[in-house]
Short mmCIF file of C-alpha atoms in Angstrom, two decimals:
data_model
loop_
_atom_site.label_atom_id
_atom_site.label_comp_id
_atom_site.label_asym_id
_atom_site.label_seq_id
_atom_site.Cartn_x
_atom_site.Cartn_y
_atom_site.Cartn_z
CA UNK J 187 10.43 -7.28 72.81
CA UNK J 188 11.20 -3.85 73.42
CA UNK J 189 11.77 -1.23 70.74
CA UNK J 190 15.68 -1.57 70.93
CA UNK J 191 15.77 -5.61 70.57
CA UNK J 192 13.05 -4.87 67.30
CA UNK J 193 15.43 -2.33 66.01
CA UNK J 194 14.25 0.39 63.50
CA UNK J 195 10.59 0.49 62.45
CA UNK J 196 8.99 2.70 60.14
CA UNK J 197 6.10 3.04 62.71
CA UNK J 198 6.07 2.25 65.95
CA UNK J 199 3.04 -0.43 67.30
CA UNK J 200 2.89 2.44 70.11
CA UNK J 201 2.56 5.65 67.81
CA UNK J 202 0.24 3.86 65.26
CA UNK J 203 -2.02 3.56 68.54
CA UNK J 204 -1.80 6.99 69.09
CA UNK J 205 -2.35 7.61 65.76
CA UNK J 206 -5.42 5.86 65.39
CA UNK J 207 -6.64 7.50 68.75
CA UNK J 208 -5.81 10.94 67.99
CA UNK J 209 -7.97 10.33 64.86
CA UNK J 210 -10.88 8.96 67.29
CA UNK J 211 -10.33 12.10 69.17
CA UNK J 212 -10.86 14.12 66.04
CA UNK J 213 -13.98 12.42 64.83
CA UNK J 214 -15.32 12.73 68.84
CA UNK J 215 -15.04 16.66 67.95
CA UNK J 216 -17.13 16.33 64.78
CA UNK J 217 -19.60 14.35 66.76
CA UNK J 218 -19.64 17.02 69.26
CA UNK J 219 -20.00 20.05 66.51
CA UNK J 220 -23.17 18.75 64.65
CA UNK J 221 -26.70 20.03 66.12
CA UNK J 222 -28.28 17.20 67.56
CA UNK J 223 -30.92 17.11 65.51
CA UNK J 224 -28.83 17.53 62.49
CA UNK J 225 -26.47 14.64 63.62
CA UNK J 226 -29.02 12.05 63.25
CA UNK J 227 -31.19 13.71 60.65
CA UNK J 228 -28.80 15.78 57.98
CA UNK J 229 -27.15 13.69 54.60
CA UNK J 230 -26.46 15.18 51.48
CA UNK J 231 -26.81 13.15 48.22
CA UNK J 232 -28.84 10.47 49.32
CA UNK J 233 -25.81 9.38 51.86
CA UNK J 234 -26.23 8.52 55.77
CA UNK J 235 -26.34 10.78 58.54
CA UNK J 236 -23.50 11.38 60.92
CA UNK J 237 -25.09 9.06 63.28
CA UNK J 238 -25.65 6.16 61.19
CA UNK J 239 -21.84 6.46 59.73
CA UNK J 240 -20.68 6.66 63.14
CA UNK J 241 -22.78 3.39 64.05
CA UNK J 242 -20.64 1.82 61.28
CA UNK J 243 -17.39 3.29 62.98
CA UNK J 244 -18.74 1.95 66.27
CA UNK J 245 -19.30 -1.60 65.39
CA UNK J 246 -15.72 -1.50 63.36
CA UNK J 247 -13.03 0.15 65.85
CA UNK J 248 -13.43 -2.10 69.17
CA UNK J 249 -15.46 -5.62 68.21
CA UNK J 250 -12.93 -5.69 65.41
CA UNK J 251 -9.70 -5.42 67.78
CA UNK J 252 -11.02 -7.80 70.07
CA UNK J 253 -12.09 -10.40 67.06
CA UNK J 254 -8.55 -9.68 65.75
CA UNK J 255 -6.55 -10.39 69.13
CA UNK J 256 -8.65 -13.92 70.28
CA UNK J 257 -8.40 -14.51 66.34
CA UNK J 258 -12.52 -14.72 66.85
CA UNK J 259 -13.98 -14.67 63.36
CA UNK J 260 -17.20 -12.90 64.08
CA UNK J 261 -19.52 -11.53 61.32
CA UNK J 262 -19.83 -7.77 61.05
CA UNK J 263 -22.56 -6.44 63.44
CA UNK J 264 -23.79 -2.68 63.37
CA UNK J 265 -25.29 -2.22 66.83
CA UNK J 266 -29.15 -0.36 66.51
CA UNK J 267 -29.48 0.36 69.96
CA UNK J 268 -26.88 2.85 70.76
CA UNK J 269 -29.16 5.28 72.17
CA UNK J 270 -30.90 8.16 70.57
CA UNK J 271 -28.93 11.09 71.68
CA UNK J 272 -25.19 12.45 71.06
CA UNK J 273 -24.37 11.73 74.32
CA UNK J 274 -25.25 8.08 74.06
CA UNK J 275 -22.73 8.00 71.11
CA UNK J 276 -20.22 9.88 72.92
CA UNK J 277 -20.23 7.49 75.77
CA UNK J 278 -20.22 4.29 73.52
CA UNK J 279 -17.69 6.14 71.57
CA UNK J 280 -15.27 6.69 75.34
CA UNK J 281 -16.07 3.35 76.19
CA UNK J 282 -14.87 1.91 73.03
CA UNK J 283 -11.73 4.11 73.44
CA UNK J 284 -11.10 2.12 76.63
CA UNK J 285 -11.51 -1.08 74.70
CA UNK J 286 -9.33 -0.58 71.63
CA UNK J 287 -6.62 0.37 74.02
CA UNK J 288 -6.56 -2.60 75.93
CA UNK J 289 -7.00 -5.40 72.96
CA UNK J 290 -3.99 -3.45 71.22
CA UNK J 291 -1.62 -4.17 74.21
CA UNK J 292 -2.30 -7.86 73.34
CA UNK J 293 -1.00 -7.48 70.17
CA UNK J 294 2.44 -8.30 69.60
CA UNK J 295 4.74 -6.52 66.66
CA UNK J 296 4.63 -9.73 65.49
CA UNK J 297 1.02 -10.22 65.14
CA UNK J 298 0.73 -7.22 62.57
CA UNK J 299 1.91 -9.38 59.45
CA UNK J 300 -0.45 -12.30 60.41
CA UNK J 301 -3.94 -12.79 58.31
CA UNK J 302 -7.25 -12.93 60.00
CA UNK J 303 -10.22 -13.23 58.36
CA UNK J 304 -11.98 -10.28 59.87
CA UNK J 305 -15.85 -10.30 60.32
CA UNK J 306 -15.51 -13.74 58.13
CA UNK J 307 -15.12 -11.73 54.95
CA UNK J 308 -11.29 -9.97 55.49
CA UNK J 309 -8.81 -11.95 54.54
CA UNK J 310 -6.12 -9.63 54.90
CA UNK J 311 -3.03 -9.52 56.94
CA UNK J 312 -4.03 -7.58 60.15
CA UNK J 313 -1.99 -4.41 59.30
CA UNK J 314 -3.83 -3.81 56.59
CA UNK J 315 -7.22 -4.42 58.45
CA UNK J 316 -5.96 -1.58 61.00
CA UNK J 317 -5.41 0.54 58.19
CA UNK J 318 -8.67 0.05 57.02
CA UNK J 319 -10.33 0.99 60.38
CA UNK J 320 -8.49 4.18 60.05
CA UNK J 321 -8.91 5.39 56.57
CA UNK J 322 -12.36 4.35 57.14
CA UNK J 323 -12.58 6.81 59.95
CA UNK J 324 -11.16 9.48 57.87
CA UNK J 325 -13.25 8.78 55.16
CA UNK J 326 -16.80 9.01 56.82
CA UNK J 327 -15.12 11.79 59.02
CA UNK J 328 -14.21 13.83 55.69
CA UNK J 329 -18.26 13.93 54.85
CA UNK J 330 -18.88 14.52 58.03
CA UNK J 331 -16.76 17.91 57.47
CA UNK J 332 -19.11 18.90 54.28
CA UNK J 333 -22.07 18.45 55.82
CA UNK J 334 -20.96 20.74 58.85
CA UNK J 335 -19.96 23.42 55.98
CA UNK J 336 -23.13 22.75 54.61
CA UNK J 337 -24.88 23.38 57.97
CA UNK J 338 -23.26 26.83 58.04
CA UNK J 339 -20.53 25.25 60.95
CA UNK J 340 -17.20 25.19 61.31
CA UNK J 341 -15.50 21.81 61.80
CA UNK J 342 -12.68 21.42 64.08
CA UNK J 343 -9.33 21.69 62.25
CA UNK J 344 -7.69 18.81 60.53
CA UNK J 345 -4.42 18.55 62.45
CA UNK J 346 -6.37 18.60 65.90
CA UNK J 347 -5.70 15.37 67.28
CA UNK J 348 -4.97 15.61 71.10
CA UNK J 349 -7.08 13.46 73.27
CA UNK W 261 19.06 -4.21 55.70
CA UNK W 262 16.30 -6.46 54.07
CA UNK W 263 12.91 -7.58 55.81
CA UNK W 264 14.95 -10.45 57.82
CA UNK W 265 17.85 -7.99 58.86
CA UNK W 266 15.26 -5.55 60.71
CA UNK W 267 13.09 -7.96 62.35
CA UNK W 268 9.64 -7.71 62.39
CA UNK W 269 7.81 -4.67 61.59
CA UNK W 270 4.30 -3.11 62.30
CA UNK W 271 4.34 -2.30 58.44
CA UNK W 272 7.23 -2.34 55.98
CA UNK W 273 8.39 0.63 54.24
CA UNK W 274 7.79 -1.02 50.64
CA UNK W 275 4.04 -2.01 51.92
CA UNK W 276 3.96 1.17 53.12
CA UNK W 277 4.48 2.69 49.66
CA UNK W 278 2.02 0.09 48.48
CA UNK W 279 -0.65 1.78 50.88
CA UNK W 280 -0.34 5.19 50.03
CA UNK W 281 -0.19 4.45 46.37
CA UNK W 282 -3.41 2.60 46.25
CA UNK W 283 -5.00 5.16 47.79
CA UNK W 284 -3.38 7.72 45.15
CA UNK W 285 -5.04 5.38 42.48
CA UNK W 286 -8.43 6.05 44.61
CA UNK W 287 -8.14 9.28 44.29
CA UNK W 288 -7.64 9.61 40.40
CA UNK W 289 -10.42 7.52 39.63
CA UNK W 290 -12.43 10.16 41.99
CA UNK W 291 -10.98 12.92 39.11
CA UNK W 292 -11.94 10.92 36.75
CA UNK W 293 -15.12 10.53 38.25
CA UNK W 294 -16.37 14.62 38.06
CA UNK W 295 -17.78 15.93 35.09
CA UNK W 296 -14.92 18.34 33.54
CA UNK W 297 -17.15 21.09 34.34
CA UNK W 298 -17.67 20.02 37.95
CA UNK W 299 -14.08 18.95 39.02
CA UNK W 300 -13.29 22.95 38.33
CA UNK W 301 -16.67 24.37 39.48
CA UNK W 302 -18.85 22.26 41.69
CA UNK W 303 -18.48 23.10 45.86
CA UNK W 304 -20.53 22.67 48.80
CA UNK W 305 -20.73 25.34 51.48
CA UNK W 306 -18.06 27.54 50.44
CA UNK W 307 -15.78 24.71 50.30
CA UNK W 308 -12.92 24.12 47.49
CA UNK W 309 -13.33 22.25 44.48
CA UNK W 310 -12.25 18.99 43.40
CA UNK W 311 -9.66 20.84 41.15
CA UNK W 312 -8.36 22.80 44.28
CA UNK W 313 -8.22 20.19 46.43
CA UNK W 314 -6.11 18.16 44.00
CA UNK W 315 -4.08 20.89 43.57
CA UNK W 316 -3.01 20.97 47.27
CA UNK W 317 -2.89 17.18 47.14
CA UNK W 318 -0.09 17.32 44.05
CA UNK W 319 1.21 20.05 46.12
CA UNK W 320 2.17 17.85 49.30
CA UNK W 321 3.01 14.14 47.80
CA UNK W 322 6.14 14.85 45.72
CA UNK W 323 7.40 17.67 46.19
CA UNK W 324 7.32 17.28 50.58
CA UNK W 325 8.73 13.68 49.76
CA UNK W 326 11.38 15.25 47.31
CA UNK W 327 12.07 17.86 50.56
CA UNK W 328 12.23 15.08 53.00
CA UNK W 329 14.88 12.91 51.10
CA UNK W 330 17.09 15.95 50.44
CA UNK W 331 16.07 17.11 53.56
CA UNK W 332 16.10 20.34 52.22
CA UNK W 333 13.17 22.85 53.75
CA UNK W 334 11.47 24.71 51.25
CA UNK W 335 7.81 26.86 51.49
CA UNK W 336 4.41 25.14 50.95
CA UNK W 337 3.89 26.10 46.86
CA UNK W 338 0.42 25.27 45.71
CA UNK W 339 1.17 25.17 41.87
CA UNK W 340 -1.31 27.15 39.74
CA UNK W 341 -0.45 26.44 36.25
CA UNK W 342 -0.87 22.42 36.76
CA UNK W 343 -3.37 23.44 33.62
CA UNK W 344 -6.96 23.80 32.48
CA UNK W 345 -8.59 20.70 31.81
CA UNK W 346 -8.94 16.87 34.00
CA UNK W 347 -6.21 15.43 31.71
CA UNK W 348 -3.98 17.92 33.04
CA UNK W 349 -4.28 17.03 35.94
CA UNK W 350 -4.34 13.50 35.74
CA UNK W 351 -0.69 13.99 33.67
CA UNK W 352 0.29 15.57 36.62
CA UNK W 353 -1.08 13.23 39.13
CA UNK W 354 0.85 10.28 37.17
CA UNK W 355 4.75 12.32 36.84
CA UNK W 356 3.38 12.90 40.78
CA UNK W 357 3.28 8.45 41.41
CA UNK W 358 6.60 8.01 39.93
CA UNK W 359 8.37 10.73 41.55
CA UNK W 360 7.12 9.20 45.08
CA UNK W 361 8.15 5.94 44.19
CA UNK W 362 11.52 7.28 43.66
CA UNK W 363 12.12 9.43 46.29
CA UNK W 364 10.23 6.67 48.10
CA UNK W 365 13.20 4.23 47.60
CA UNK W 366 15.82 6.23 48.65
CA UNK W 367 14.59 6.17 52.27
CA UNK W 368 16.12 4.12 54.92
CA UNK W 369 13.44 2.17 57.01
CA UNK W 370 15.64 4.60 60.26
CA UNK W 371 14.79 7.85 58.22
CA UNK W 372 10.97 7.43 59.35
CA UNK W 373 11.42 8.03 63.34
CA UNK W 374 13.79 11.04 62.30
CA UNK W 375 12.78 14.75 62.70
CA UNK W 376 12.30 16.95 59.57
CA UNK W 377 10.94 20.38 59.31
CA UNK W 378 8.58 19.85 56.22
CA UNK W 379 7.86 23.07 54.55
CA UNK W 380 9.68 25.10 56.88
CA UNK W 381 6.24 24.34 59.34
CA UNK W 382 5.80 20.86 60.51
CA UNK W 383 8.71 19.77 62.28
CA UNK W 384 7.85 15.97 63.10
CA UNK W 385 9.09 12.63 62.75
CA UNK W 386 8.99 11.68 59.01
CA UNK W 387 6.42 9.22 59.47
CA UNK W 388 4.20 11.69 61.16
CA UNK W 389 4.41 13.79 57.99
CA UNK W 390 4.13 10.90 55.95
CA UNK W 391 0.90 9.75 57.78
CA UNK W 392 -0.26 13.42 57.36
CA UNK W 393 -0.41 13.12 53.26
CA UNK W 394 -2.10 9.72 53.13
CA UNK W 395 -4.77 11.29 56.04
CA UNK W 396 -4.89 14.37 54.38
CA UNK W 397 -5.94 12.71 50.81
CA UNK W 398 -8.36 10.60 52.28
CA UNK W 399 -9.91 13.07 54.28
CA UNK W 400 -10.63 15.35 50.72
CA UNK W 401 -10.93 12.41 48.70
CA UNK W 402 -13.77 12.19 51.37
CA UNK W 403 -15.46 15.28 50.66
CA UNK W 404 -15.13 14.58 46.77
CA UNK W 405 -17.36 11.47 47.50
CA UNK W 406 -20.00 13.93 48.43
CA UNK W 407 -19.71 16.32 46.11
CA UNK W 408 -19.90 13.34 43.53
CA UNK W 409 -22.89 11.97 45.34
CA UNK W 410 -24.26 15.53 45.75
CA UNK W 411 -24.01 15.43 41.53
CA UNK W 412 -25.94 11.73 41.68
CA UNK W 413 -22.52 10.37 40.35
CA UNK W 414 -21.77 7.08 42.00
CA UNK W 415 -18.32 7.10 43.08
CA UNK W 416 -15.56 4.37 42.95
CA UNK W 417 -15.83 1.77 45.37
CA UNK W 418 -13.62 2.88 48.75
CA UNK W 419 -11.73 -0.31 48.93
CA UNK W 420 -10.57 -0.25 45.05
CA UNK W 421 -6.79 0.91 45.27
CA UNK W 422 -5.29 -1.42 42.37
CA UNK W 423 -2.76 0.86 40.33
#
């Protein structure tokens, strides 16, 4: 269905996408700021480094839109073998860029209000999972910001979102 | 038009409501979370308080919604007498819930993909700006997490948003 034949939407399927990837492209500039030591070795408070939180953004953003379109109730798995470099988690994080672009063109308007038990343990209607993956994002992403301040750098600005 | 009338949606305005209000009932248990001293003193790395960044918080949420239903432009106003102590600011944060739910309900789901100029700055589609308060909350509600952490205070749980 096009966007005429759905008539008005509060959001768009297409502009939550680019929502949710303008975020990505955000927390791919944080990535990029931290020192590379720091990125896999600075926390604050007991809490986990960049790295590790962006492991757990990793194994969230594209498994989880692939589980969600073949409705393929997998159980959460945080991958340990990324690499051991930025780059190796900005490449895993382009490739899974790719990915979530291509699973959310198999999703149909329709699908949004539909439950699926994600990773076996989300039982919520797959909006709200979406919404999850994003606030998520923003969540870890915010720490990420205090721990650049902490490190004496400046983080990229909020609102900067183009890809 | 109800639900049926408009076909189906990526998310519905009420459920958006719903979303952004849970994470509004995140974010007060976060101020409830500091010690009173903290929430007005305790930063990391030059960065604001918990106080200030509630502040800017109650700044946005009603008042920009109150701005977008009138659709009447007025300056960014950071309020400086919300008052001295948490339970001011928790007062404030609650008048702040029902004034969104009000405003809230006089939007038309075809208001969202309309332009409006929000603080005389941000001239987007509503839901852009809309998207920009929820973002913006979780992103500091973020930082509080550390700061909280920082103060070996466990914080809430990041998935509790009942009212």
């Amino acid at each position: 269905m096009n966007a005429t034949a759905l008539g008005p939407q509060v959001i768009t399927k297409e502009n939550l996408l680019k929502h949710w990837q303008g975020h990505r492209a955000l927390t791919r500039r944080v990535i990029e700021a931290f020192p590379e030591k720091d990125f896999f070795e600075f926390s604050i408070g007991g809490m986990r480094t960049f790295a590790q939180l962006t492991s757990e953004l990793l194994a969230i953003g594209a498994p989880a839109m692939k589980g969600i379109v073949n409705r393929d109730v997998k159980p959460y798995a945080e991958k340990l073998d990324i690499g051991t470099t930025k780059a190796d988690y900005l490449s895993k994080w382009d490739e899974a860029t790719e990915e979530i672009n291509t699973y959310w063109n198999m999703l149909d308007v329709a699908d949004f209000s539909q439950k699926f038990n994600l990773f076996g343990q989300y039982e919520f209607p797959i909006i709200d999972n979406i919404f999850y993956f994003i606030d998520n994002e923003i969540h870890h992403r915010g720490q990420g910001y205090v721990y650049l301040r902490a490190l004496n750098i400046q983080p990229p600005f909020f609102w900067e979102r183009e890809l």
